Short mmCIF file of C-alpha atoms and ligand atoms in Angstrom, two decimals:
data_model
loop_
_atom_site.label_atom_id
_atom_site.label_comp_id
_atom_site.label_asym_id
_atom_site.label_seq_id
_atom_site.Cartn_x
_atom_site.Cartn_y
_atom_site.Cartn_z
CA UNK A 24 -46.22 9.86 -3.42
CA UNK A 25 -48.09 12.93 -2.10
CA UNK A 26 -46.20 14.66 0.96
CA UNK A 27 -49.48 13.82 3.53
CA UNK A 28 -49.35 10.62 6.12
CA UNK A 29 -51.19 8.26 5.28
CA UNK A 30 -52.64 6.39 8.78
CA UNK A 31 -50.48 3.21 7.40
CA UNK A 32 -47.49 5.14 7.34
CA UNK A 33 -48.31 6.25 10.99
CA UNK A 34 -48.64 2.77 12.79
CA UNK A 35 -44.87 2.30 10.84
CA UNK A 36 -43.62 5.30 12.46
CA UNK A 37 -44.76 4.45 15.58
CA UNK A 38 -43.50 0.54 15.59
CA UNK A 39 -39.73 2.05 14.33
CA UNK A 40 -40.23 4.75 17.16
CA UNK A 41 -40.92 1.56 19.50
CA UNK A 42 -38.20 -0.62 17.94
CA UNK A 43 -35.47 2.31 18.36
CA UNK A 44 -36.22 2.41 22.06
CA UNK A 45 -36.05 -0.91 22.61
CA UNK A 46 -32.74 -0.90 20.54
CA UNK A 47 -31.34 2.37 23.00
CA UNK A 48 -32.42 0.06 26.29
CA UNK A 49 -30.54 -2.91 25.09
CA UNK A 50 -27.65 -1.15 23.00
CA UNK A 51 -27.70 -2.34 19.67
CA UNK A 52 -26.24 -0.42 17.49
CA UNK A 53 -27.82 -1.42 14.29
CA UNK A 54 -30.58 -3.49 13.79
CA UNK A 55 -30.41 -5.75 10.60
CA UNK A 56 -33.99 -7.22 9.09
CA UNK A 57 -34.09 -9.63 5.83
CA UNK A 58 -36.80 -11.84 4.78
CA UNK A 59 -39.31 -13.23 7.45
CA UNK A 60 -42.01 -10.82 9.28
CA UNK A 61 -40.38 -8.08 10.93
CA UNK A 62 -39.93 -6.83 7.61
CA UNK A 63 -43.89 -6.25 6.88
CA UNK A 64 -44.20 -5.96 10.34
CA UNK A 65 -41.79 -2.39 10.57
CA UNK A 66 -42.05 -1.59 6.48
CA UNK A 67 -45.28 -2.97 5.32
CA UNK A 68 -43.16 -4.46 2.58
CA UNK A 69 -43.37 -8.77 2.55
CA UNK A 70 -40.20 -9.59 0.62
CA UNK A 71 -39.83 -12.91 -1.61
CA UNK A 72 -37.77 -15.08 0.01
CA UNK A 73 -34.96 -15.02 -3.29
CA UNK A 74 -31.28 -15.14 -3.08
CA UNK A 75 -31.34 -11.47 -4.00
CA UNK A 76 -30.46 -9.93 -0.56
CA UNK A 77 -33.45 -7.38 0.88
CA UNK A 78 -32.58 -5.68 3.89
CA UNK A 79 -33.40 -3.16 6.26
CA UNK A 80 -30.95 -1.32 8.24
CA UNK A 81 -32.08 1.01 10.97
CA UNK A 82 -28.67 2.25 12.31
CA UNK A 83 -29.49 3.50 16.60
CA UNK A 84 -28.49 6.80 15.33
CA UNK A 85 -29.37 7.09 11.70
CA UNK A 86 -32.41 7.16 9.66
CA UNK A 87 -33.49 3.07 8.02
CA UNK A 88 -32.11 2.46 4.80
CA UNK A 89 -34.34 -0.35 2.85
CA UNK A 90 -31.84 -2.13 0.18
CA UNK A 91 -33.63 -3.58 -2.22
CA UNK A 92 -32.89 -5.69 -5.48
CA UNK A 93 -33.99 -2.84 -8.05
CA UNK A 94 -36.57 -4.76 -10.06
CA UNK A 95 -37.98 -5.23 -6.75
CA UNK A 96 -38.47 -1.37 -6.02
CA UNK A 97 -41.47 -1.01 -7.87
CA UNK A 98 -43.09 -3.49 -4.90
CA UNK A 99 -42.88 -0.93 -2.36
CA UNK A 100 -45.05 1.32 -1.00
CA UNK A 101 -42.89 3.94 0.56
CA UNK A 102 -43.55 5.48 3.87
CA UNK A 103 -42.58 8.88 3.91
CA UNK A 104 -40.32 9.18 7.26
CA UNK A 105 -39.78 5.39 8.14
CA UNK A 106 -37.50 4.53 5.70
CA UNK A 107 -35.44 5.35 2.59
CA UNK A 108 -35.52 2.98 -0.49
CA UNK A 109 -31.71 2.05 -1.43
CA UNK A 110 -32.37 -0.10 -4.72
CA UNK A 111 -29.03 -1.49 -5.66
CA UNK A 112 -28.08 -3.03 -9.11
CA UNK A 113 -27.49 -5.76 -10.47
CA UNK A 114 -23.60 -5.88 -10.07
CA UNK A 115 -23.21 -3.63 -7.10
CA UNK A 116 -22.24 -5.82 -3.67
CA UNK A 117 -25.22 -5.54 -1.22
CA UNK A 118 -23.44 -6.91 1.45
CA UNK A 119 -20.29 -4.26 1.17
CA UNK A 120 -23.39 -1.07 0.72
CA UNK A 121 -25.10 -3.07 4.03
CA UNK A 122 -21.74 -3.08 6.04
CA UNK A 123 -21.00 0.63 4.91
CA UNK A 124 -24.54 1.74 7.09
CA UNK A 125 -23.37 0.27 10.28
CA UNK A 126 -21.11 1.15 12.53
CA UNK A 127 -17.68 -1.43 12.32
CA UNK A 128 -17.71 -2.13 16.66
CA UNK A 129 -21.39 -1.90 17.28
CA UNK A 130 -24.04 -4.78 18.59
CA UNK A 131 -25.88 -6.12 15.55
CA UNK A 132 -28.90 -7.33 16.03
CA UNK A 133 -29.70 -10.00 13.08
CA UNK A 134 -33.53 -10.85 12.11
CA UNK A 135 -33.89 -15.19 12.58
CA UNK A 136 -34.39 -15.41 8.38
CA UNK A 137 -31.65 -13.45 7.05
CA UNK A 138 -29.95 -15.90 4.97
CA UNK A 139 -27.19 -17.58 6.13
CA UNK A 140 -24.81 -16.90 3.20
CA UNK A 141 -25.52 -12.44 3.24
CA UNK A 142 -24.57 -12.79 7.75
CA UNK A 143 -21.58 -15.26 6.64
CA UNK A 144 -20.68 -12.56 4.04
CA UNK A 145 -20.96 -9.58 6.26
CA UNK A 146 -19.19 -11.07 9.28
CA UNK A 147 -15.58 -10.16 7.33
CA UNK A 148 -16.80 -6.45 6.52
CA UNK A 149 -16.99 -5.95 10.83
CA UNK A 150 -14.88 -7.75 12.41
CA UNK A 151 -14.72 -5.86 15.63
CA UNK A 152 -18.70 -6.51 15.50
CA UNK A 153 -21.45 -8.16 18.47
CA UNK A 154 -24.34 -9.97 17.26
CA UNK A 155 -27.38 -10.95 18.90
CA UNK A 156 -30.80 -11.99 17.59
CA UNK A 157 -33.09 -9.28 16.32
CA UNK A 158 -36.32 -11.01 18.55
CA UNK A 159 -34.43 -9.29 21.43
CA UNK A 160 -35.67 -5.73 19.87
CA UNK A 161 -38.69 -6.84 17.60
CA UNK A 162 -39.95 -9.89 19.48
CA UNK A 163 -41.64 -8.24 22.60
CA UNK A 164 -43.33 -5.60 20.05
CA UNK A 165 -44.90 -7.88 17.48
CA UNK A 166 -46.29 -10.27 20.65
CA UNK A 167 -48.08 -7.14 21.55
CA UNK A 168 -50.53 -6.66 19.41
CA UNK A 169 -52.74 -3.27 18.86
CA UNK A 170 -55.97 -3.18 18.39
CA UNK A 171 -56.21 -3.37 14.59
CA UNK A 172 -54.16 -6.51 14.77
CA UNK A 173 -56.83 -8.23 17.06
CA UNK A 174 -59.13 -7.17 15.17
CA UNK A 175 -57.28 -8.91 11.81
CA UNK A 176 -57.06 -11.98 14.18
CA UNK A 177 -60.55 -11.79 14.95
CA UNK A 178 -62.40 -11.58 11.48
CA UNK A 179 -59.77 -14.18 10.54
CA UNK A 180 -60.87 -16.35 13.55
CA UNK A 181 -64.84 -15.60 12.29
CA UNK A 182 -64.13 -16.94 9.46
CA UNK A 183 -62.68 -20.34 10.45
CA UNK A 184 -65.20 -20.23 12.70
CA UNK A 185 -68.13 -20.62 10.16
CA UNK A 186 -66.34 -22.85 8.69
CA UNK A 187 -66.55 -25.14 11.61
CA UNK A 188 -69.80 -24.73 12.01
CA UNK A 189 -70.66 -26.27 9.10
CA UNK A 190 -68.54 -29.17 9.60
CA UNK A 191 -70.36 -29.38 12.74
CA UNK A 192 -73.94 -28.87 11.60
CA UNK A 193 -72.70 -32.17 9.10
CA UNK A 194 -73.15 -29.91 6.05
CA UNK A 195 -69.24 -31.15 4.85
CA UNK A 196 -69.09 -34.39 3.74
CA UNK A 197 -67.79 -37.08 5.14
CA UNK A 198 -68.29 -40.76 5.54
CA UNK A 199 -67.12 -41.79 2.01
CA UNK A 200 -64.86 -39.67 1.07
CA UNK A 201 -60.97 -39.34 1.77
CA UNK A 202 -58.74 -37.15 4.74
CA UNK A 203 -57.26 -35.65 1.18
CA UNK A 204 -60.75 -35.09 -0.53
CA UNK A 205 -62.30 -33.49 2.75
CA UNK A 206 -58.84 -31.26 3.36
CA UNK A 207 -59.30 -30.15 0.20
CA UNK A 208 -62.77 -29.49 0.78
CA UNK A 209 -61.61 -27.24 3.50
CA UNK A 210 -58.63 -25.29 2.49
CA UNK A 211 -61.48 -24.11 -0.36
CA UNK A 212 -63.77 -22.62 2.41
CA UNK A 213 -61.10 -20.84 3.70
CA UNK A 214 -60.64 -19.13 0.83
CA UNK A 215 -63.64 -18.58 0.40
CA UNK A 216 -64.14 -16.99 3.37
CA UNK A 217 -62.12 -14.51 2.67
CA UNK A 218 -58.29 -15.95 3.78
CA UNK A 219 -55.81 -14.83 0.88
CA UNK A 220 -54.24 -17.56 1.97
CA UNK A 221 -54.72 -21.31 2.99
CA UNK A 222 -51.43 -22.40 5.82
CA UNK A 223 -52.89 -25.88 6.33
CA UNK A 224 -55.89 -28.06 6.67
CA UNK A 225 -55.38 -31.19 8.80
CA UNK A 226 -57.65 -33.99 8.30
CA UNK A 227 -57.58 -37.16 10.35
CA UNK A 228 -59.63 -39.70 11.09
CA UNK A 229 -59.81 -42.90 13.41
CA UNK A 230 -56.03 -44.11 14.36
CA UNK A 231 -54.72 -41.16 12.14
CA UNK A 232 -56.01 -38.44 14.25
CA UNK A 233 -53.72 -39.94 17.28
CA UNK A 234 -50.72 -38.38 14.98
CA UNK A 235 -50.81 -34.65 15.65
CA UNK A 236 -49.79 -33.21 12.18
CA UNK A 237 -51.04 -36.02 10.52
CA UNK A 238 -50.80 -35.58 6.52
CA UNK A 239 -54.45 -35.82 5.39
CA UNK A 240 -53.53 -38.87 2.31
CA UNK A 241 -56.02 -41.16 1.06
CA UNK A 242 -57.55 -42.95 4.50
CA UNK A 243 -61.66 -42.95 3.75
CA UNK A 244 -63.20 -41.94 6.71
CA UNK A 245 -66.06 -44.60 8.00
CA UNK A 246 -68.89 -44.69 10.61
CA UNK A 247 -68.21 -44.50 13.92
CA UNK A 248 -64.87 -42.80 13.99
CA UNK A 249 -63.65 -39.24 15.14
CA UNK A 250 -62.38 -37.05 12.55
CA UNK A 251 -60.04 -34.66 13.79
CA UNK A 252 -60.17 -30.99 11.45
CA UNK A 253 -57.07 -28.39 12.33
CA UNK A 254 -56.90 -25.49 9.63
CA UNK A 255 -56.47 -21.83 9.12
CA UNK A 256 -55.08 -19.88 6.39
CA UNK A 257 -53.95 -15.89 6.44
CA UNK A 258 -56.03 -12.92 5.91
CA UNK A 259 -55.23 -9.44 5.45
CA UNK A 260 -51.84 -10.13 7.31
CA UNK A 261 -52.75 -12.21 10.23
CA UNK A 262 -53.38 -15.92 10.51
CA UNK A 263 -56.51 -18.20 11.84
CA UNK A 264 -55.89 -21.28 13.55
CA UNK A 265 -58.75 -23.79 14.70
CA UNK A 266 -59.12 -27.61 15.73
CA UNK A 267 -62.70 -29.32 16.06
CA UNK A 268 -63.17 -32.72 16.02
CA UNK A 269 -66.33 -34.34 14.76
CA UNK A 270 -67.88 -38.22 15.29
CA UNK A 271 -69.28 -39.89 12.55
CA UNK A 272 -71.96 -41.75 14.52
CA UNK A 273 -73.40 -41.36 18.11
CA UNK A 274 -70.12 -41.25 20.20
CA UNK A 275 -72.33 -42.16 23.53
CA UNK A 276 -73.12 -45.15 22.10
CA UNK A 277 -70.30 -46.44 19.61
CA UNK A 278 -67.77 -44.96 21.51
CA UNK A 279 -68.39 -44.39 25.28
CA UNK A 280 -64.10 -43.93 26.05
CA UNK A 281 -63.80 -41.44 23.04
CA UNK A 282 -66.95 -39.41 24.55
CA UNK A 283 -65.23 -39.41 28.51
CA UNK A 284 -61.72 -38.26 27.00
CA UNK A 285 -63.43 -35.65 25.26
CA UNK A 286 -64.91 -34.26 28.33
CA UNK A 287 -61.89 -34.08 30.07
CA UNK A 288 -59.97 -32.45 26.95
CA UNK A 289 -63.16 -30.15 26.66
CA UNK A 290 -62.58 -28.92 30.74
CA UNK A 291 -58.61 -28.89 30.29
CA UNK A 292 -59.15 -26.64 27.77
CA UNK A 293 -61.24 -24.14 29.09
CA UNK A 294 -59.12 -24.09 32.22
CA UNK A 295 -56.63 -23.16 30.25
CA UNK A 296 -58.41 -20.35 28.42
CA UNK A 297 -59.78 -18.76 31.34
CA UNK A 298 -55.86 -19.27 33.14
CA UNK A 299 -54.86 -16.81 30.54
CA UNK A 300 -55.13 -14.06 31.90
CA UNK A 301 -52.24 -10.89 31.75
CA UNK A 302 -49.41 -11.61 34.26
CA UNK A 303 -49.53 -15.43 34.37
CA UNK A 304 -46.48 -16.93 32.99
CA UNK A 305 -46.71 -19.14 29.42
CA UNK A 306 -45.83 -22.24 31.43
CA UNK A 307 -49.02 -22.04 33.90
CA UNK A 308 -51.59 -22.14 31.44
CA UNK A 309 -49.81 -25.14 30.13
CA UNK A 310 -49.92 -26.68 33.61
CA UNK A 311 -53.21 -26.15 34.11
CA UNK A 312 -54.54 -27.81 31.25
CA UNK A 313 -52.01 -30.64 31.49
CA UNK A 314 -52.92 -31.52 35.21
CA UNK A 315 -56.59 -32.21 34.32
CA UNK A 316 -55.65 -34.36 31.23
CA UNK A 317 -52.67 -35.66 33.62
CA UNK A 318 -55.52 -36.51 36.81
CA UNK A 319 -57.84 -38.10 34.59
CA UNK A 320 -55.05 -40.46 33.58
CA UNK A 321 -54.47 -39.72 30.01
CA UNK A 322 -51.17 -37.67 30.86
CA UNK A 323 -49.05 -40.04 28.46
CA UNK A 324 -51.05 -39.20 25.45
CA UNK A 325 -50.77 -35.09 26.07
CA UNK A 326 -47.43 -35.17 23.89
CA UNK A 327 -46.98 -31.21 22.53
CA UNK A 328 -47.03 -27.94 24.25
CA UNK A 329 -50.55 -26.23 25.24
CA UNK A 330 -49.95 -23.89 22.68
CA UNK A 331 -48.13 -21.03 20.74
CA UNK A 332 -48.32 -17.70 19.65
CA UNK A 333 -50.08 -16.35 16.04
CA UNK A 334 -50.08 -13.09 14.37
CA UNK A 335 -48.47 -12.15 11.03
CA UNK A 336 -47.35 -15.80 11.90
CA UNK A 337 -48.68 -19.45 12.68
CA UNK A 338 -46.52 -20.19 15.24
CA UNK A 339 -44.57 -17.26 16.78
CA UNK A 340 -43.72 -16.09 19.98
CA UNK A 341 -45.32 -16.49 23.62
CA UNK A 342 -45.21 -20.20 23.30
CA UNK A 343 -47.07 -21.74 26.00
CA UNK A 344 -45.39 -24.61 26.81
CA UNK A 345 -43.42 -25.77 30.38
CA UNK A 346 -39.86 -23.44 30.84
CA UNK A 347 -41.70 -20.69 29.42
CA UNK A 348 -41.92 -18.23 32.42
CA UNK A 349 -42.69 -15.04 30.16
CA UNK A 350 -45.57 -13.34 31.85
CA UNK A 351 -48.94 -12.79 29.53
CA UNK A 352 -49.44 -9.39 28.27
CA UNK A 353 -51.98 -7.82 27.13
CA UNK A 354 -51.88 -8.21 23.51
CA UNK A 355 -50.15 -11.21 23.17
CA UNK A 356 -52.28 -14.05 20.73
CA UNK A 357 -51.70 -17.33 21.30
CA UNK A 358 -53.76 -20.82 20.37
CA UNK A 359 -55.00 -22.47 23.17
CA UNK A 360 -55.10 -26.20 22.03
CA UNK A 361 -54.69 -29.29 24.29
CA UNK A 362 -54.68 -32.61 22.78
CA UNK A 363 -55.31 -36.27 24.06
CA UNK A 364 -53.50 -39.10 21.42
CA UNK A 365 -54.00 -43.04 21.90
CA UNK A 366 -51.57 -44.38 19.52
CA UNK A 367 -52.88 -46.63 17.02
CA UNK A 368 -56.62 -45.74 18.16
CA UNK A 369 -57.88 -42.10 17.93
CA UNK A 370 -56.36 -38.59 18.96
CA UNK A 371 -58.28 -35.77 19.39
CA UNK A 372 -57.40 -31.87 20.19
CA UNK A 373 -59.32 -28.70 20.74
CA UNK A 374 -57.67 -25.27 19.70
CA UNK A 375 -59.04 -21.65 20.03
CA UNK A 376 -56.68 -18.57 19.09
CA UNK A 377 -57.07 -15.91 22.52
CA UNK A 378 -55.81 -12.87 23.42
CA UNK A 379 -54.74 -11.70 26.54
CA UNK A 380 -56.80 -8.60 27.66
CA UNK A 381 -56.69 -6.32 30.37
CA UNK A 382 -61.03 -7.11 30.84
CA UNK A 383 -59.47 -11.35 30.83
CA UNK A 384 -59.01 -14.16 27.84
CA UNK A 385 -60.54 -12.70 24.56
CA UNK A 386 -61.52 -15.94 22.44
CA UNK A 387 -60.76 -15.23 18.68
CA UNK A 388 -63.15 -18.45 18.24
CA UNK A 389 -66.51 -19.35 19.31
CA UNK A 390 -67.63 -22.11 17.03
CA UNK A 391 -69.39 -24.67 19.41
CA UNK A 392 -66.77 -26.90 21.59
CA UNK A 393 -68.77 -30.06 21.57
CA UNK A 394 -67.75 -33.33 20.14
CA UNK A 395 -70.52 -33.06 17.51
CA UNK A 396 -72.06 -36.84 16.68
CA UNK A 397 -73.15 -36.80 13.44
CA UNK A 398 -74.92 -40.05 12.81
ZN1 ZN B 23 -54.22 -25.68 14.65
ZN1 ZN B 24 -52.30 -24.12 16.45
ZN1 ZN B 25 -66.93 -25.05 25.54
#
């Protein structure tokens, strides 16, 4: 390692910087971070999810400590200043070298994915200990998002985007073949354009698509049906996220009550976009796009929450959904993604990833929001 910052190591230095303020507002004493993303988020490192304990320790007072199963060490990239590498072997205790770092009375602030069996190991070593969740310190900084990170969401959103397009332009197959055959068909595109990573591709069609994480299975798709598409994948980090429906046939004419729901799920959701803007709580973009699905009469079959944050994550925090009275920041990423769901008849839904930006809603998609007919 040569003894110059490298511009990575920087935006690490600055999120610990962030992290130990937070930490010094809310008094934890020690902030505890095991599998999951915080870890990449403060380190850079993504740790396998093993039964080998990883874990960062950032004591309020001391410098971070990164224990790490040894074979692992040769994973990380080390930034010079953020934290120090603490490889431990093969029959040392992790748990007994994490509990010496921390102070024995403090507040400990535990990340949601540490195992279960390392906290129910280390609650013995402290017993004069606090806990509390680590989103308390982390949370607010990693809904925040910096420019590079919109910038990860948005090529990652471009690329879904095309994707859709072509679906829309008719250029995927469809009629004929299976949900499975056409998901696949999908999750290939995204990595092909450029995802590392595929998270899902949803694939429904007809009755199927009133099921909102339908499991695309062997259903051919025919004529005259919608066909519900939901997929993203992760790139460089940061995840996409998009749902288009499509009609196979002229949906005026086969379908006249599929065509008027869309138009009201098509207005919900860009209320709801344009609602987004910094300072209005999570819960009144979700009211706005549920009262115009509600007043057109189709509030029954509006079953999930508006939306939810994305990032290093699919679903993380702001969640948009009622009881949710966190006020939008600029920075935060979140899907915007109403749905409308006749049981036993068709379901359709309409999702764009947006961030919240002091100059109003930045959409992370643009592929066309039309019900395409492709007949
Ligand atoms: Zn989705
Ligand atoms: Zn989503
Ligand atoms: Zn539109």
């Amino acid at each position: 390692m040569s003894g110059t910052l490298r511009p990575v190591t920087e935006i690490y230095l600055d999120r610990l910087a962030r992290v130990r303020a937070a930490m010094d507002a809310q008094g934890v004493d020690a902030l505890l971070v095991s599998v999951g993303h915080d870890l990449p988020y403060l380190t850079g490192y993504h740790a396998m999810p093993l039964e080998r304990l990883t874990l960062l320790v950032v004591p309020r007072g001391g410098d971070a400590k990164l224990l790490i199963p040894r074979l692992e060490a040769p994973r990380v990239d080390e930034q010079p200043g953020v934290f120090d590498l603490v490889p431990w072997d093969e029959t040392d205790d992790p748990v007994a070298l994490a509990a010496s770092l921390i102070p024995s009375a403090g507040e400990i602030a535990i990340g949601d994915q540490m195992w279960a069996r390392f906290l129910v190991e280390l609650l013995p070593h402290l017993p004069s200990a606090s806990y509390r969740r680590a989103v308390d310190v982390v949370g607010p900084l990693r809904m925040a998002k910096d420019q590079a990170e919109i910038d990860a969401l948005a090529a990652a959103g471009a690329a879904v985007d095309r994707i859709a397009a072509e679906l829309q332009a008719g250029r995927i197959p469809l009629v004929g073949r299976t949900e499975a055959e056409v998901s696949a068909d999908l999750s290939a595109r995204i990595v092909a354009e450029g995802h590392q990573k595929v998270n899902f591709a949803i694939v429904a069609a007809g009755e199927n698509a009133a099921s909102p994480h339908h499991h695309a299975g062997g259903r051919v798709i025919r004529d005259d049906e919608i066909v519900l598409c939901d997929f993203g994948g992760t790139m460089d980090g940061y995840c996409s996220d998009i749902t288009r429906c499509v009609f196979t046939g002229d949906v005026a004419a086969a379908a006249p009550d599929i065509a008027e729901a869309y138009e009201v799920l098509h207005e919900a959701q860009q209320a709801a976009v344009a609602a987004a803007v910094v300072g209005t709580p999570c819960e009144d973009v979700d009211r706005t796009a549920r009262g115009i699905i509600a007043d057109a009469g189709y509030g029954d079959y509006f079953v999930h929450r508006t939306g939810h944050g994305i990032g290093m994550e699919e679903h993380e925090d702001p969640y948009i959904v009622e009881g949710n009275g966190l006020a939008l920041e600029a920075g935060h990423a979140f899907s915007i993604e109403p749905g409308i769901y006749v049981p036993g008849r068709w379901g359709m839904r309409l999702e764009d990833i947006v961030v919240a930006g002091a100059d109003g809603p930045q959409p992370m998609n643009r592929a066309d929001h039309a019900l395409a007919s492709l007949g």
